Short mmCIF file of C-alpha atoms and ligand atoms in Angstrom, two decimals:
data_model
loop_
_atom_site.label_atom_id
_atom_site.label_comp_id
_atom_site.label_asym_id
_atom_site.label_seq_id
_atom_site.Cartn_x
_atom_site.Cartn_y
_atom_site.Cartn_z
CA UNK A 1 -10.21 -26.27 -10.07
CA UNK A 2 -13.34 -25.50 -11.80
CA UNK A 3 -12.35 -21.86 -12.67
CA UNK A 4 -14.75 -20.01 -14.67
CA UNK A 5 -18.05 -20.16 -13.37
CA UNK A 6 -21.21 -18.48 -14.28
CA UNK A 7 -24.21 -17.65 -11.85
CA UNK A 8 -27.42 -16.43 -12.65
CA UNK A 9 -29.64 -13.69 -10.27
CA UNK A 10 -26.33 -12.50 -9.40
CA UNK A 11 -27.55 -8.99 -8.33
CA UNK A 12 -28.38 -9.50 -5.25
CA UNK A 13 -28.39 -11.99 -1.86
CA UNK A 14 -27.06 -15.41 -2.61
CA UNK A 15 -25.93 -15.21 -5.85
CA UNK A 16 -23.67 -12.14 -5.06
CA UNK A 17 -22.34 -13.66 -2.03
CA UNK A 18 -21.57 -17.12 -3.50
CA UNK A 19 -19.30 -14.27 -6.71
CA UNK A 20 -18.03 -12.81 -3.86
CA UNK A 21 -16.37 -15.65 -1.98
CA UNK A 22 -15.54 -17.10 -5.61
CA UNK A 23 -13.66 -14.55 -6.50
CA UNK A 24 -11.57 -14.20 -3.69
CA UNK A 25 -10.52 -18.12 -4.32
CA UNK A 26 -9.57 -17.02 -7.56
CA UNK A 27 -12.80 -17.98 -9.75
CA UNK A 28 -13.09 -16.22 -13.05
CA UNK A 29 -17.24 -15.00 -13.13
CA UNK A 30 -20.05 -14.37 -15.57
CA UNK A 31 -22.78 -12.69 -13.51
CA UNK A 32 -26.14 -12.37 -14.83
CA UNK A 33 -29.53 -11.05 -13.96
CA UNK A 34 -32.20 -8.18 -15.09
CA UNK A 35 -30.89 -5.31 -12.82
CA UNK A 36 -27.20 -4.88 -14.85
CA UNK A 37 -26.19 -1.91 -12.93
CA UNK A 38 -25.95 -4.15 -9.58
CA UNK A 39 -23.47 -6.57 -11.52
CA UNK A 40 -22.01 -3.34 -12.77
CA UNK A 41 -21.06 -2.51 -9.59
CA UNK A 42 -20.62 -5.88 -8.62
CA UNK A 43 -17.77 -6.69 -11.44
CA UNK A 44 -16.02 -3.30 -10.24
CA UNK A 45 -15.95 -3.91 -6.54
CA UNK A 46 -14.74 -7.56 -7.77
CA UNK A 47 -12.09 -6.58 -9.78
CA UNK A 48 -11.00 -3.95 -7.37
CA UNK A 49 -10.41 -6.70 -4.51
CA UNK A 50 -9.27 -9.36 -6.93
CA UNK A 51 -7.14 -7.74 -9.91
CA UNK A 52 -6.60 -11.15 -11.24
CA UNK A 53 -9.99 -12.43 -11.52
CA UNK A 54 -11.58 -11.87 -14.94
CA UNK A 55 -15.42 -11.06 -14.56
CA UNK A 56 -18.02 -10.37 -17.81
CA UNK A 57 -21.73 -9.16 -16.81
CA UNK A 58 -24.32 -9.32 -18.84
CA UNK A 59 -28.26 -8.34 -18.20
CA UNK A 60 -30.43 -11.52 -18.16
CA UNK A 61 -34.29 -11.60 -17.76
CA UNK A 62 -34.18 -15.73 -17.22
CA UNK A 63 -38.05 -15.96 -18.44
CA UNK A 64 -36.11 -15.16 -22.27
CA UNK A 65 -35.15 -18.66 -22.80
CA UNK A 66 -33.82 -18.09 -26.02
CA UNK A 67 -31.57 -15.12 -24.18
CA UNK A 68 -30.48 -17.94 -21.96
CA UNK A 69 -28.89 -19.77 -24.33
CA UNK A 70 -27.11 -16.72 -26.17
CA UNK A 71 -26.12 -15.46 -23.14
CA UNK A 72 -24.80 -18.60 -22.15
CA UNK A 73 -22.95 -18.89 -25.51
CA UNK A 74 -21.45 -15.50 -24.97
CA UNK A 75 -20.05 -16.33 -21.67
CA UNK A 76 -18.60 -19.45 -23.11
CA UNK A 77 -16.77 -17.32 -25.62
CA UNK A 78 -15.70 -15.07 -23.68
CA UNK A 79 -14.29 -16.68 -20.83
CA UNK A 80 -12.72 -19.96 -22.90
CA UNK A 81 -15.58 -21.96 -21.28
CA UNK A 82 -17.93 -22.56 -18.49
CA UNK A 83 -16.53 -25.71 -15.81
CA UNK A 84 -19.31 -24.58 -13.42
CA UNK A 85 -22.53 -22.95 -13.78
CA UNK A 86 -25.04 -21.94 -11.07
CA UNK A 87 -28.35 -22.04 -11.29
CA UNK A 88 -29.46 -19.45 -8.43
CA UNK A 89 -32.12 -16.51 -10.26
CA UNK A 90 -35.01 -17.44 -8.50
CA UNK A 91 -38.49 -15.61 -7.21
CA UNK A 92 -40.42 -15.86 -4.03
CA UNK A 93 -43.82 -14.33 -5.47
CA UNK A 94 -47.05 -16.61 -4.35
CA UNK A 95 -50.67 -17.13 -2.38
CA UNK A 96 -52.67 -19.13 -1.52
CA UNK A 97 -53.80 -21.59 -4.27
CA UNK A 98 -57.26 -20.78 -5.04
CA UNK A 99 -57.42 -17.15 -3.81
CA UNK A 100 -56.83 -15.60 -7.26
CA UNK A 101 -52.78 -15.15 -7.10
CA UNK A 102 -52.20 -17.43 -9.73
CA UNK A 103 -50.10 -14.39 -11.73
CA UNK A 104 -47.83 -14.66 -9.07
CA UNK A 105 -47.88 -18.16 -8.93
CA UNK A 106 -47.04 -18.86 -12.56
CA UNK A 107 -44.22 -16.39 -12.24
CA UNK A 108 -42.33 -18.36 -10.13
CA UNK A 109 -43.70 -20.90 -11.30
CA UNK A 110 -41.92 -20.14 -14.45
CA UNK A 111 -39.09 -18.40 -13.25
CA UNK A 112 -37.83 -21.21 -10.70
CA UNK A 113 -38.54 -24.18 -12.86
CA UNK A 114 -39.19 -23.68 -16.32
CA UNK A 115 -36.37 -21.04 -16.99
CA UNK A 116 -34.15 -23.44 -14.60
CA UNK A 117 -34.74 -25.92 -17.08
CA UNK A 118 -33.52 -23.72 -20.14
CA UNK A 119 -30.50 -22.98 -18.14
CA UNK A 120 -29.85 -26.80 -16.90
CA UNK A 121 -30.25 -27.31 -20.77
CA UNK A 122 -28.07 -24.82 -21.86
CA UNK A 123 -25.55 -25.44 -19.01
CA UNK A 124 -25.27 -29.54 -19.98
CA UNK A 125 -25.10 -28.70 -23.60
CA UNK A 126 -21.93 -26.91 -22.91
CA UNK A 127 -20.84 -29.64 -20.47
CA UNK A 128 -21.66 -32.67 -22.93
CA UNK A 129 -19.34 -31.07 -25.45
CA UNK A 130 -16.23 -30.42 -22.99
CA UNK A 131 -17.12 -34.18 -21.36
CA UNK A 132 -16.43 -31.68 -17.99
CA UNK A 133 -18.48 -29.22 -15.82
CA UNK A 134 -20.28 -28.80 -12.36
CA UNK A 135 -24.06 -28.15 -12.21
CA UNK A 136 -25.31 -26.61 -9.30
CA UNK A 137 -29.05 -26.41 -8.65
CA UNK A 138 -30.33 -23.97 -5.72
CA UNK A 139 -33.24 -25.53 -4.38
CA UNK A 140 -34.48 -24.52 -0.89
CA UNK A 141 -35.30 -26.51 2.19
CA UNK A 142 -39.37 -25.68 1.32
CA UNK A 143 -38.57 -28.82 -1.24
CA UNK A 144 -39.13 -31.34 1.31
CA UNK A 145 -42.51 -31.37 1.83
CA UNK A 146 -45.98 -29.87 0.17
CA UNK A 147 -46.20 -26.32 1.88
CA UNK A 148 -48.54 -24.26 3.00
CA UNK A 149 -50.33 -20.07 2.13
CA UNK A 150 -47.92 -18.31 0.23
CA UNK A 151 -45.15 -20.98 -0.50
CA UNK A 152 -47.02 -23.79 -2.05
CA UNK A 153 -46.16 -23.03 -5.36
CA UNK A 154 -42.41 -22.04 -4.95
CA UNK A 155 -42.10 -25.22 -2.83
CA UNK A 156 -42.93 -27.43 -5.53
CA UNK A 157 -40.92 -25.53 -7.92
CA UNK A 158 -38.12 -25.75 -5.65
CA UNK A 159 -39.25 -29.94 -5.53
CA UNK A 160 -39.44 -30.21 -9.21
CA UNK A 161 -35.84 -28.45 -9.39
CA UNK A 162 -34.11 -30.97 -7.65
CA UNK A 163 -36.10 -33.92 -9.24
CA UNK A 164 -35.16 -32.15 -12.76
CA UNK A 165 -31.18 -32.15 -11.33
CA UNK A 166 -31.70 -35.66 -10.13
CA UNK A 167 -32.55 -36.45 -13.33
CA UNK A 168 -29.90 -35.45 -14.89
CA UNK A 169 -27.43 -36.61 -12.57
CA UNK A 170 -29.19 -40.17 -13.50
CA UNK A 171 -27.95 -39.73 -17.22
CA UNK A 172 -24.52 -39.79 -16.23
CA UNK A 173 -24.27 -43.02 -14.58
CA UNK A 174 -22.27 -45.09 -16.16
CA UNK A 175 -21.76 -42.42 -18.58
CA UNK A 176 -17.62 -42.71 -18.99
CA UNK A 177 -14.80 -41.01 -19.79
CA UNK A 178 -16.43 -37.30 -18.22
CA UNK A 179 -16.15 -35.23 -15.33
CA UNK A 180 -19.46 -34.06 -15.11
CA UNK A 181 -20.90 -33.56 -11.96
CA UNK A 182 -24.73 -32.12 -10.63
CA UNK A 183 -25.07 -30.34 -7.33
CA UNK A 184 -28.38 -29.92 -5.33
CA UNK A 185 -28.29 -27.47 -2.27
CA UNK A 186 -31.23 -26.55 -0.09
CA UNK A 187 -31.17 -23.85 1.56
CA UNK A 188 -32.81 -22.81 4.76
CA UNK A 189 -33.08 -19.32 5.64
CA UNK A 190 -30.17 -16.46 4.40
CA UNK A 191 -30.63 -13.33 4.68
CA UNK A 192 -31.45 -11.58 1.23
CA UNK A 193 -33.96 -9.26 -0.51
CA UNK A 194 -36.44 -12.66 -0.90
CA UNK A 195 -36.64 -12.87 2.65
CA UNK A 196 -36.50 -9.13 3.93
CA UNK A 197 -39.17 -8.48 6.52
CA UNK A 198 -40.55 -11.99 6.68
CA UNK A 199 -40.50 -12.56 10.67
CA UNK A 200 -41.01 -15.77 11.67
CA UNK A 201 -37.68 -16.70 9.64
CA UNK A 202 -35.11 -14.46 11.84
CA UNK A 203 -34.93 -17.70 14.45
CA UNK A 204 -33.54 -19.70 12.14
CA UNK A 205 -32.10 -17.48 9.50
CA UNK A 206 -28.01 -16.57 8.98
CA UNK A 207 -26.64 -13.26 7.78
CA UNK A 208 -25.90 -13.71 3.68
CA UNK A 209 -22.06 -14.26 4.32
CA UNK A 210 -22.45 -17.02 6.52
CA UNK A 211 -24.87 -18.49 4.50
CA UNK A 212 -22.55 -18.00 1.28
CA UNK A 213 -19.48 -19.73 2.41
CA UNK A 214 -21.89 -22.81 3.62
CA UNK A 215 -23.22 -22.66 0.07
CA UNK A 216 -19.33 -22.56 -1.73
CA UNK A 217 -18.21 -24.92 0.54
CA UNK A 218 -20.74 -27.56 -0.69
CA UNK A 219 -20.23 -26.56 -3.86
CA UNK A 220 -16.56 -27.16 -4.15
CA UNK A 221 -17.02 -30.65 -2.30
CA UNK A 222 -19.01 -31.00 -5.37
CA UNK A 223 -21.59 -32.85 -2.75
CA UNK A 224 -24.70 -34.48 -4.67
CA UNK A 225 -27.08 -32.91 -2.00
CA UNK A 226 -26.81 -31.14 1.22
CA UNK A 227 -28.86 -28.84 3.15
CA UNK A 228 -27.52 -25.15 3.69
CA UNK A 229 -25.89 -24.61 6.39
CA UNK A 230 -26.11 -28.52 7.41
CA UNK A 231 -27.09 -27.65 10.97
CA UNK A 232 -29.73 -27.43 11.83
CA UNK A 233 -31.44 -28.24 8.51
CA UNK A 234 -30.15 -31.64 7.30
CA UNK A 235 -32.08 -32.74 10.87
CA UNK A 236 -34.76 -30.50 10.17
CA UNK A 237 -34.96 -32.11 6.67
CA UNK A 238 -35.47 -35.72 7.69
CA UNK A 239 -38.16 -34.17 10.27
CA UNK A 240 -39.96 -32.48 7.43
CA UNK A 241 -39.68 -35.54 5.14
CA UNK A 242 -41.10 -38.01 7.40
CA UNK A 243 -43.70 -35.39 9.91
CA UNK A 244 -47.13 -35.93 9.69
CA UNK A 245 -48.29 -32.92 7.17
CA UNK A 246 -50.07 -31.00 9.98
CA UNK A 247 -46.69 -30.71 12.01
CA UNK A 248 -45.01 -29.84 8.39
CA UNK A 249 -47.37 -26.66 8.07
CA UNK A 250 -46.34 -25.31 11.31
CA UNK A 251 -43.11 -25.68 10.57
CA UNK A 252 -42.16 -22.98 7.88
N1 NAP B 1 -32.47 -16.65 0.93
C1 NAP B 1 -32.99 -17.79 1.33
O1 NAP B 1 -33.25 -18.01 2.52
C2 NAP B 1 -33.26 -18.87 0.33
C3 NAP B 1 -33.73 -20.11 0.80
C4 NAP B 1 -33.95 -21.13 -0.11
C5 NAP B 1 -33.71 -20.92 -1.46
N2 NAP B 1 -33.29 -19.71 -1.89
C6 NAP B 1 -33.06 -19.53 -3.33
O2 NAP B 1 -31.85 -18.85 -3.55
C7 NAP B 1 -31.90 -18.18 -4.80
C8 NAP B 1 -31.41 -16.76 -4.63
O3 NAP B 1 -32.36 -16.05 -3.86
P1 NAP B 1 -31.97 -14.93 -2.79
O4 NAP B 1 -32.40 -15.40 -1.47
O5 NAP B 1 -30.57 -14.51 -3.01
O6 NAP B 1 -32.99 -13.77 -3.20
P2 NAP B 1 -32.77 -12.35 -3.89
O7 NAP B 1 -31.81 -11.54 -3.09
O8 NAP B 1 -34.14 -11.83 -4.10
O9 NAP B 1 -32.08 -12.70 -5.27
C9 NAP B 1 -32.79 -13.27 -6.34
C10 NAP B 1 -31.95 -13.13 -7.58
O10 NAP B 1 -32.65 -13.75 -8.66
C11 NAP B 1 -32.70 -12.83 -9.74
N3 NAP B 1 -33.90 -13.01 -10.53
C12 NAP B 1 -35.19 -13.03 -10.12
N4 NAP B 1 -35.99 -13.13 -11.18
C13 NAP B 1 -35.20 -13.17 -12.29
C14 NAP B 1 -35.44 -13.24 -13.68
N5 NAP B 1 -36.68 -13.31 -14.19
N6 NAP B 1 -34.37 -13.25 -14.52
C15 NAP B 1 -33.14 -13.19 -14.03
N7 NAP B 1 -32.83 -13.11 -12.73
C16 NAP B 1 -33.87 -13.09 -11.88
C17 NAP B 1 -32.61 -11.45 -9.13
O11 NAP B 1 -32.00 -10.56 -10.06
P3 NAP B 1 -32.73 -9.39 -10.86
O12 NAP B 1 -33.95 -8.99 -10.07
O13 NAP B 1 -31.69 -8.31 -10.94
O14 NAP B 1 -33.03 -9.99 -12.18
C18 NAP B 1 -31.68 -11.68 -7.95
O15 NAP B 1 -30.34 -11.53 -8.34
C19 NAP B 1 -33.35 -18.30 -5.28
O16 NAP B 1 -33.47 -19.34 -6.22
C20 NAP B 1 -34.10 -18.67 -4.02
O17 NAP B 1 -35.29 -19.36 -4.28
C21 NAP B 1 -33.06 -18.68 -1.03
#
């Protein structure tokens, strides 16, 4: 069992769920993310439920890569180790390129890929060391293709997130005598704060529990890839993939 596992945007919607259902199969936690009394609360609701589970919170603002890695480091001390670390903190800011949004743009721009990086970095580190570990990327379904408006630039940060775990997954072929593995999901739609209010979603979109157990339940098959929840998206995803772009853009 990969028992101490640390997940970052904790606070709220996926990553909350996902240290919800972990917990309850007995996963020791380090939550992180900006808004500290959430994982406050979190941690005691947790360890109300769940006396056995040990869970350390710390406030994390992913953007501070250098807080990354010392939070990280703290996490490793104080739970004797990481075996699985999740990289969830992500941000759905964005318009249209070329109608002055690029603020939001390079926000999660940054937040989704180049902070991912310093936390695949800081996650691997930790893993090289132990020659163990479990990497799990959260990418998103909006990966598959170029998208449209609003969600062009999370898309391809979501695209250039599973290249950059792809990537790493290709440095451990061959690699031997580890245990190191490197998880890509992609969701669809779950219900959380990104996607509150956004209509045309509800016809495809499950409540954040049901989306959560899909999500652990990849994750402890340790699966290289998989769309979340499988059906209807891993169909949806080969549609995407191969869909002239015009029938892509009125798909999302
Ligand atoms: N829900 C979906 O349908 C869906 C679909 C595809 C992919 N995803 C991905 O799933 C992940 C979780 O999103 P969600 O749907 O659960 O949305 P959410 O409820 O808005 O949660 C986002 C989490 O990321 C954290 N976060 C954002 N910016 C951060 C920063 N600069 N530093 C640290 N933490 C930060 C937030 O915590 P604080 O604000 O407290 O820092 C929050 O805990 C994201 O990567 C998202 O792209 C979601």
């Amino acid at each position: 069992m990969r028992k101490n596992v640390l997940i970052t945007g904790a606070s709220s919607g996926l990553g909350a769920g996902m240290a919800r259902i972990l917990a309850a199969k007995g996963h020791n936690l380090a939550l992180t993310a900006r808004r500290v009394d959430r994982l406050e609360a979190l941690k005691a609701e947790i360890e109300a439920d769940h006396p056995d589970v040990e869970v350390v919170v710390h406030a994390l603002d992913v953007n501070d890569h250098d807080q990354v890695f010392a939070v990280f480091k703290q996490s490793i001390r104080e739970l004797g180790g990481l075996d699985r670390v999740i990289v969830n903190a992500g941000l759905g800011k964005g318009g249209r390129v070329g109608t002055g949004k690029f603020h939001a743009n390079k926000e999660t721009v940054e937040t989704n890929f180049v902070a991912a990086l310093a936390q695949c970095e800081a996650a691997m580190e930790h893993f090289y060391e132990r020659k163990a570990g479990h990497l799990v990327v959260i990418s998103s379904m909006s990966a598959m293709r170029g998208m449209p408006g609003s969600i062009t630039a999370y898309a391809a940060t979501k695209a250039g997130l599973a290249h950059l775990a792809e990537g790493i997954r290709s440095d451990l072929i061959n690699r031997k005598g580890h245990d190191i593995k490197v998880t890509t999901l992609y969701p669809g739609y779950i219900a959380s704060e990104m996607n509150e209010g956004v209509e045309q979603e509800v016809r495809l979109m499950v409540d954040t529990e049901t989306g959560c157990k899909s999500l652990v339940k990849a994750i402890e098959k340790e699966v290289v890839e998989s769309a979340i929840p499988p059906w209807p998206w891993a169909p949806l995803g080969q549609v995407m993939k191969h869909a002239p772009l015009s029938v892509v853009r009125r798909m999302v």
